[in-house]
Short mmCIF file of C-alpha atoms and ligand atoms in Angstrom, two decimals:
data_model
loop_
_atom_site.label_atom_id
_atom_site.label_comp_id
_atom_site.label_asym_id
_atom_site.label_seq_id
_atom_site.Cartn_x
_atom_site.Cartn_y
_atom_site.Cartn_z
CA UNK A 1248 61.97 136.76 -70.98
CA UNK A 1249 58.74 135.05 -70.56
CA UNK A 1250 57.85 132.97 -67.75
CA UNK A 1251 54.53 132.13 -68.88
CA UNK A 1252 53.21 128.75 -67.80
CA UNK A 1253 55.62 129.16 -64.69
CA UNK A 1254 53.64 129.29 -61.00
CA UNK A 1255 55.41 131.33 -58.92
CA UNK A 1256 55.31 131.10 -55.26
CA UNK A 1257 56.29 134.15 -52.96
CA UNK A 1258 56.11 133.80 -49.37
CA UNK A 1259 55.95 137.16 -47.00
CA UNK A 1260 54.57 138.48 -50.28
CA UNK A 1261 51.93 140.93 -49.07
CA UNK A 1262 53.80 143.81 -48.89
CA UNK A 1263 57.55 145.09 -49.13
CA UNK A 1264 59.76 142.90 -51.35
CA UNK A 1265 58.00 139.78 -51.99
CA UNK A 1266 55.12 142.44 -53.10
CA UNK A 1267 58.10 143.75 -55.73
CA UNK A 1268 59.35 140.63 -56.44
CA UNK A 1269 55.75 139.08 -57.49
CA UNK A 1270 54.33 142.16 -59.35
CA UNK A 1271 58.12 141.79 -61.58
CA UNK A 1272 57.27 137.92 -62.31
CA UNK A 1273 53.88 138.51 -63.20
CA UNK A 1274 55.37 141.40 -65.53
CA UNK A 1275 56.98 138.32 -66.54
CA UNK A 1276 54.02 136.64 -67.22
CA UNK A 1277 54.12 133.69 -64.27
CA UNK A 1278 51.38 132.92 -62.27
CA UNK A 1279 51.65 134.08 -58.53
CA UNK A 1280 50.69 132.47 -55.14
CA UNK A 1281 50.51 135.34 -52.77
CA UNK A 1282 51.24 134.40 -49.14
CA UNK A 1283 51.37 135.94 -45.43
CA UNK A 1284 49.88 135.08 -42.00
CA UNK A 1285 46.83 136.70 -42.46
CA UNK A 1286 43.65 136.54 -44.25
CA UNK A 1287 42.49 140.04 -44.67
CA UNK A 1288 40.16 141.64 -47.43
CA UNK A 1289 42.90 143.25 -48.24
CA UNK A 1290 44.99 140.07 -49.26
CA UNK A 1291 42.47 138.68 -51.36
CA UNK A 1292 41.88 142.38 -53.14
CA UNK A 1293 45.77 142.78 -53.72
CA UNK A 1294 45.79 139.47 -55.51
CA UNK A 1295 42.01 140.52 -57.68
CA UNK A 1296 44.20 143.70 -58.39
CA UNK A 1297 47.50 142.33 -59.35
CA UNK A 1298 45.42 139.69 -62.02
CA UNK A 1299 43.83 142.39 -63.28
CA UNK A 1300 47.49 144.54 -63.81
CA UNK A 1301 49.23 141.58 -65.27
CA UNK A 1302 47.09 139.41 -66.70
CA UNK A 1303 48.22 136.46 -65.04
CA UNK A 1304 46.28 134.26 -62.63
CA UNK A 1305 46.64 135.55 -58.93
CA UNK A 1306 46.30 133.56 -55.83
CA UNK A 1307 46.87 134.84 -51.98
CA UNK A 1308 47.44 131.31 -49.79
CA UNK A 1309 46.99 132.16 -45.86
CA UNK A 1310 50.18 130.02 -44.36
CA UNK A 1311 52.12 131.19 -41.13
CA UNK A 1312 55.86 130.77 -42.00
CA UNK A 1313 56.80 129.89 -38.49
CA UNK A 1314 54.83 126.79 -38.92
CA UNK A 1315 57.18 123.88 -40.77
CA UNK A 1316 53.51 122.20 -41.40
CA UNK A 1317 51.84 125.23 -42.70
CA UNK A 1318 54.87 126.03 -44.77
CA UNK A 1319 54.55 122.72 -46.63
CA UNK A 1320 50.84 123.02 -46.89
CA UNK A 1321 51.00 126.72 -48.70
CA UNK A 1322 53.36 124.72 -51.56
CA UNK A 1323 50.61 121.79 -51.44
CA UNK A 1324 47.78 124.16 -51.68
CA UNK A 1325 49.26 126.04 -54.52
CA UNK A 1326 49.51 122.86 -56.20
CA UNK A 1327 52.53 123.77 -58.32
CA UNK A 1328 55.48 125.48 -57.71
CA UNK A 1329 58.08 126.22 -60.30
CA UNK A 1330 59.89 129.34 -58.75
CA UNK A 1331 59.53 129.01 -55.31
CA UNK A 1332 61.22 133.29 -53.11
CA UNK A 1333 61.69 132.14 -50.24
CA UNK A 1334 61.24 135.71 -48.81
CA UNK A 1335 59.01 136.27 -45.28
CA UNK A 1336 61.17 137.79 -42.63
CA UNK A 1337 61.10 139.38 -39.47
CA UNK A 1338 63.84 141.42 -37.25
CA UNK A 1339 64.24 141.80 -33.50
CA UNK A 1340 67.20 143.94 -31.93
CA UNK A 1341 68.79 143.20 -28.86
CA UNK A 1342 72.58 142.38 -26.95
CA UNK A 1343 72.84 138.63 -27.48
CA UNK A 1344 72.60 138.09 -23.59
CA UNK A 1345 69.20 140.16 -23.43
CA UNK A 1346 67.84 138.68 -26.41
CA UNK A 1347 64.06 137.09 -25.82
CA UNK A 1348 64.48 133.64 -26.47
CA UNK A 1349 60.84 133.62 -27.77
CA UNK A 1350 62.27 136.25 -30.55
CA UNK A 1351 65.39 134.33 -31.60
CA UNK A 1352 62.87 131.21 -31.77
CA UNK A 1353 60.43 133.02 -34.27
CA UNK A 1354 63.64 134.76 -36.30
CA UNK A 1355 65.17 131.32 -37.06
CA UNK A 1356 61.38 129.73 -37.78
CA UNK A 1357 60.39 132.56 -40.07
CA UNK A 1358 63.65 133.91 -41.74
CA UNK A 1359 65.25 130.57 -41.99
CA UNK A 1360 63.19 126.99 -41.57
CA UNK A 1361 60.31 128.36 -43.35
CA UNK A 1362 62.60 128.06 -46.74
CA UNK A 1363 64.09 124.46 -45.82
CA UNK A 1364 60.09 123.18 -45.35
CA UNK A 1365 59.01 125.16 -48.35
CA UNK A 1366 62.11 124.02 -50.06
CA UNK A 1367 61.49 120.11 -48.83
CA UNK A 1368 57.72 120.43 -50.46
CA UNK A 1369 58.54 122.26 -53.62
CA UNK A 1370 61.87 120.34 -54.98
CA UNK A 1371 59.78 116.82 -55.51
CA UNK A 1372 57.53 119.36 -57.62
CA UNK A 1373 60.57 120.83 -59.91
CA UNK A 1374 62.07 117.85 -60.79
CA UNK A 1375 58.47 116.39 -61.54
CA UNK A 1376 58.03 119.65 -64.04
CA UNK A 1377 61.70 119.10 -65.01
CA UNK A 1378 62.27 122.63 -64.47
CA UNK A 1379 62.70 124.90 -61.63
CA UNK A 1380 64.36 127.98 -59.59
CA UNK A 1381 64.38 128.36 -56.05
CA UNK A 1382 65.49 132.39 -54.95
CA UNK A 1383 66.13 132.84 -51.55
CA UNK A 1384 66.45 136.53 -49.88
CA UNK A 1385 68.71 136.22 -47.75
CA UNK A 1386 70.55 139.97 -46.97
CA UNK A 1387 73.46 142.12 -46.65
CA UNK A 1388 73.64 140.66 -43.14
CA UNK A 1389 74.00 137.19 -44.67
CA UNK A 1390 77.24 137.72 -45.41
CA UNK A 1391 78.48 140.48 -42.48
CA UNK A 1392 77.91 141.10 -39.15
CA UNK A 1393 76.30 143.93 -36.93
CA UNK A 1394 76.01 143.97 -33.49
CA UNK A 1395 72.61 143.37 -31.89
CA UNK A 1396 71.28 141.50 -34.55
CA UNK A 1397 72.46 138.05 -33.57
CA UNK A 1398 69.33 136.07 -34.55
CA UNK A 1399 68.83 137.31 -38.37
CA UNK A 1400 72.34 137.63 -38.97
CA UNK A 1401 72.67 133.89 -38.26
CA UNK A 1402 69.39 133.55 -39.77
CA UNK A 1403 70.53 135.11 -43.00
CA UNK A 1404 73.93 133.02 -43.10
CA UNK A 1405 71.96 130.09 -42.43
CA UNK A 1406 70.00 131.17 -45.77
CA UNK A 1407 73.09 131.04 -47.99
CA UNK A 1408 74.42 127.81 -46.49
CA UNK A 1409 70.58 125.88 -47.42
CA UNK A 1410 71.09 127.94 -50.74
CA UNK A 1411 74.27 126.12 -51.54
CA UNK A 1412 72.93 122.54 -50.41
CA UNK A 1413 70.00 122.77 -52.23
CA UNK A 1414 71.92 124.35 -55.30
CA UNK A 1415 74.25 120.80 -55.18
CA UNK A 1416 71.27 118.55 -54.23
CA UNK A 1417 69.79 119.99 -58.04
CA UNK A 1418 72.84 120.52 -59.89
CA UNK A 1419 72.19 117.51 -62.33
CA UNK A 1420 68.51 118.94 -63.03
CA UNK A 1421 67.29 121.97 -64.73
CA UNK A 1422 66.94 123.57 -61.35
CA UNK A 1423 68.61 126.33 -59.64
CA UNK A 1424 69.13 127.90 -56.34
CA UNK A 1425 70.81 131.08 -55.11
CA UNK A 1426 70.54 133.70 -52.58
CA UNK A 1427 70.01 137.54 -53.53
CA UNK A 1428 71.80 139.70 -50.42
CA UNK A 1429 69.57 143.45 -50.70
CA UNK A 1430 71.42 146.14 -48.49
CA UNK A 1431 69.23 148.59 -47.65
CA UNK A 1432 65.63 148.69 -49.45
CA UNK A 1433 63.07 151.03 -48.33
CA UNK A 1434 59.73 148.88 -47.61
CA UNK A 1435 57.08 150.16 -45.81
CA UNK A 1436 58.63 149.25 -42.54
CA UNK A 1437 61.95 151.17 -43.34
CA UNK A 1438 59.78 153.52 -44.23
CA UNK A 1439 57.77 153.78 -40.92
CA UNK A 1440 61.43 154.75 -39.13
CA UNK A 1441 62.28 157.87 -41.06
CA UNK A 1442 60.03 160.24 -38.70
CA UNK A 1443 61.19 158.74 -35.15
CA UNK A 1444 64.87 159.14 -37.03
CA UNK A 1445 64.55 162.59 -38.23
CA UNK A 1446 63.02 163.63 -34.41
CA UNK A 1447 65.87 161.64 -32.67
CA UNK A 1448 68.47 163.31 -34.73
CA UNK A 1449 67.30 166.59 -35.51
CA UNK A 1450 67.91 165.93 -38.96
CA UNK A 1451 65.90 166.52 -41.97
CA UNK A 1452 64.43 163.41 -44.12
CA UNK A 1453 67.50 163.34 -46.92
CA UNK A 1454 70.29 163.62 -43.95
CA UNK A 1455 68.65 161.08 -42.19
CA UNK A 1456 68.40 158.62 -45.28
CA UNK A 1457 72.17 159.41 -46.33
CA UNK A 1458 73.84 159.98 -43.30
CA UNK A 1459 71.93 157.39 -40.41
CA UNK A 1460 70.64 154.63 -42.69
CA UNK A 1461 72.92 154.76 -45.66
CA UNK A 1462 76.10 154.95 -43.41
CA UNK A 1463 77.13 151.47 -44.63
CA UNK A 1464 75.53 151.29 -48.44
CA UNK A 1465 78.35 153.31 -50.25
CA UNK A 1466 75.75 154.11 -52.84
CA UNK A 1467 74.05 156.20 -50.24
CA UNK A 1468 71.02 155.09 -52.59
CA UNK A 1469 68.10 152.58 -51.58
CA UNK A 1470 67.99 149.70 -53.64
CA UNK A 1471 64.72 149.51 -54.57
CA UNK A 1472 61.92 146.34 -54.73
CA UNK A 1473 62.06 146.91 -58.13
CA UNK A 1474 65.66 146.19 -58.44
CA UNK A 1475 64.90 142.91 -56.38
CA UNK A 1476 61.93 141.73 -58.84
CA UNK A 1477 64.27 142.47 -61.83
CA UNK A 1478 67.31 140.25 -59.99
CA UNK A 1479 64.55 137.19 -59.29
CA UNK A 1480 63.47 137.62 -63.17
CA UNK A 1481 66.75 137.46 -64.09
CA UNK A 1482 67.43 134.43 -61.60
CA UNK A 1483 64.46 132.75 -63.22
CA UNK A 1484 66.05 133.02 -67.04
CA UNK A 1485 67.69 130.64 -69.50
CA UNK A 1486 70.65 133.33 -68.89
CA UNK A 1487 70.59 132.45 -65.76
CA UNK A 1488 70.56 128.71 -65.91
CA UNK A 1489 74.31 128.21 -64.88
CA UNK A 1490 73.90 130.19 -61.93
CA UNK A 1491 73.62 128.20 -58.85
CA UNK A 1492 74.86 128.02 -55.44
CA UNK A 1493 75.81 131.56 -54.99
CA UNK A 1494 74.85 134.82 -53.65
CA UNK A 1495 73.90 138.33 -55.72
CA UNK A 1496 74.30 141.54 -53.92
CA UNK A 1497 71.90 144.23 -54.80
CA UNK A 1498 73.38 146.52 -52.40
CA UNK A 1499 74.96 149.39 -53.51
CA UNK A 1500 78.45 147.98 -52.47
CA UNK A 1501 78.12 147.68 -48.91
CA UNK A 1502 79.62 143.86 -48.70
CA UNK A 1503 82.52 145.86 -50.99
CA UNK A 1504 83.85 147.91 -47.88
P1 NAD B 2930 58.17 143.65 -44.82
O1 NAD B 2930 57.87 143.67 -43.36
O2 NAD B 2930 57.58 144.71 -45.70
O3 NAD B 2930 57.81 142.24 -45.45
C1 NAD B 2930 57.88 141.05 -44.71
C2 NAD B 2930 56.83 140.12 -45.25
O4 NAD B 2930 56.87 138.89 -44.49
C3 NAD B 2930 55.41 140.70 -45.09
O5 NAD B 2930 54.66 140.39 -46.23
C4 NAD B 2930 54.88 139.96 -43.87
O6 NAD B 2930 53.47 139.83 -43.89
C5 NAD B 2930 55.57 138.61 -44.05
N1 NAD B 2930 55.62 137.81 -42.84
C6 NAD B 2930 56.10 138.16 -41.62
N2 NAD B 2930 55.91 137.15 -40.74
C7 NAD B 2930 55.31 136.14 -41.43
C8 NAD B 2930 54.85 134.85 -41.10
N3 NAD B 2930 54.96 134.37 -39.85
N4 NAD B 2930 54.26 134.11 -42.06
C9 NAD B 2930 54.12 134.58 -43.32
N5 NAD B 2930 54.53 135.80 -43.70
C10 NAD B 2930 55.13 136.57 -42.77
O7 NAD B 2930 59.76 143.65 -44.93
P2 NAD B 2930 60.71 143.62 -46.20
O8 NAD B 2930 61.69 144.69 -45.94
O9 NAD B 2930 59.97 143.60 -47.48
O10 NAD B 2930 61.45 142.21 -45.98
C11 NAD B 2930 61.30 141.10 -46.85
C12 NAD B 2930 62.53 140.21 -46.78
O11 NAD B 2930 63.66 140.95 -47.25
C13 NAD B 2930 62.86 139.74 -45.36
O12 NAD B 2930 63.32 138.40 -45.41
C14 NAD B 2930 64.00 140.68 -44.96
O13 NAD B 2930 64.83 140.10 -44.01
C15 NAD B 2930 64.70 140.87 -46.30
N6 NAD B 2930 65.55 142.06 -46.36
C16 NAD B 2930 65.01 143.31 -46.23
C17 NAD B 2930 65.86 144.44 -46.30
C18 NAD B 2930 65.32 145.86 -46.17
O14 NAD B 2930 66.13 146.79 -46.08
N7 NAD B 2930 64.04 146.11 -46.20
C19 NAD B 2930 67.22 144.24 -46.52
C20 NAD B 2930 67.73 142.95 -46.65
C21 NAD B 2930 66.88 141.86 -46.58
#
């Protein structure tokens, strides 16, 4: 599969998944627009670096995804936009009637209008190039519940239901537009938790992973960014190009239970 000639734009992409996701489509052989909130050395350097591993041209694009404007401007600035991941995301937990109402604001901006103003700005851009695939991450939690979680879980559901109006706002073009649900995938910021876990629980590093964060992924296995990248590639293929409107789970069976 080669998606050479294809721009690829990743949002939240400067670490985590979106970093997995963008290092599998340059693999691919698409061009990438890097993209989070800040404008570090180390943003610019991760792009030179990725380039340089790939052999595809690497951009990073500074745009804060809980700005509609700025979320329009990183598809303007990147000029083209043939696969758009719709992936930044951030979490807050908290009982729904002590839930900051300045965190519930930001979940909804970041996790879920970002991708309908990146989504508004990129679709006149597809049908232009007469070609196109819009992946959104939604999660797990986009089609379940936990307590405590109230803002990205409706976040995330949101996520499917834009997936499914954009998929049937494109169904007559060569575009698509689905949702990829990951259970559990260990980022840097699952990562981070492990040590407060194992303290909290007395619990070694492999109990902790199966037995307090795996609880619900019957796998009892990460899914890993990998994985993710490898789903959006596939997403992004002529096998693919049928597939619209709907959700893949990469989540080691957890929406199964
Ligand atoms: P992460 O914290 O490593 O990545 C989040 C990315 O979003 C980072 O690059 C961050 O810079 C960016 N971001 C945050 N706020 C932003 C803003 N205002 N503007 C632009 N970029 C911003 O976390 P992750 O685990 O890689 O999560 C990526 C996506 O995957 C999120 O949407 C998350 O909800 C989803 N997800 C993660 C898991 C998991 O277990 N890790 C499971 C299901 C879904």
């Amino acid at each position: 599969m080669s998606l050479k000639g294809k721009t690829a734009v990743i949002t939240g992409s400067n670490s985590g998944i979106g970093l997995g996701i963008a290092h599998e489509l340059a693999r691919a052989g698409a061009d990438i627009v890097l993209n989070s909130f800040t404008d570090a050395d180390e943003d610019h350097q991760l792009a030179a670096d990725m380039a340089t591993e790939h052999g595809v041209t690497v951009r990073y694009i500074q745009a804060d995804m809980s700005k509609g404007d700025q979320c329009r401007a990183l598809i303007e600035k990147a000029g083209s936009c043939d696969i758009l991941v719709n992936n930044a995301g951030i979490q807050h937990v908290a009982p729904i009637d002590e839930f900051p109402v300045a965190k519930w604001d930001a979940i909804i901006a970041i996790n879920l209008s970002s991708a309908f103003h990146t989504t508004a700005a990129a679709l006149p851009m597809m049908r232009k190039a007469g070609w196109g695939r819009v992946v959104n991450i939604s999660s797990a939690h986009g089609l379940t519940a936990s307590p405590f979680k109230s803002a990205y879980i409706a976040a995330k559901h949101g996520v499917i239901g834009l997936t499914k109006t954009t998929a049937l706002e494109t169904a007559e073009q060569p575009i698509t537009a689905n949702a990829i649900c990951p259970g559990y995938v260990l980022t840097p910021l699952v990562e981070a938790q492990i040590p407060d876990t194992m303290e909290k629980y007395g619990m070694g590093r492999d109990e902790v992973i199966k037995k307090v964060m795996l609880e619900r992924q019957p796998s009892r296995e990460f899914a890993t960014v990998e994985q993710l990248g490898g789903t959006t590639v596939f997403l992004c293929s002529d096998a693919a190009a049928q597939i619209t409107g709907t959700t893949i789970s990469v989540d080691g069976g957890w929406t199964a239970l």
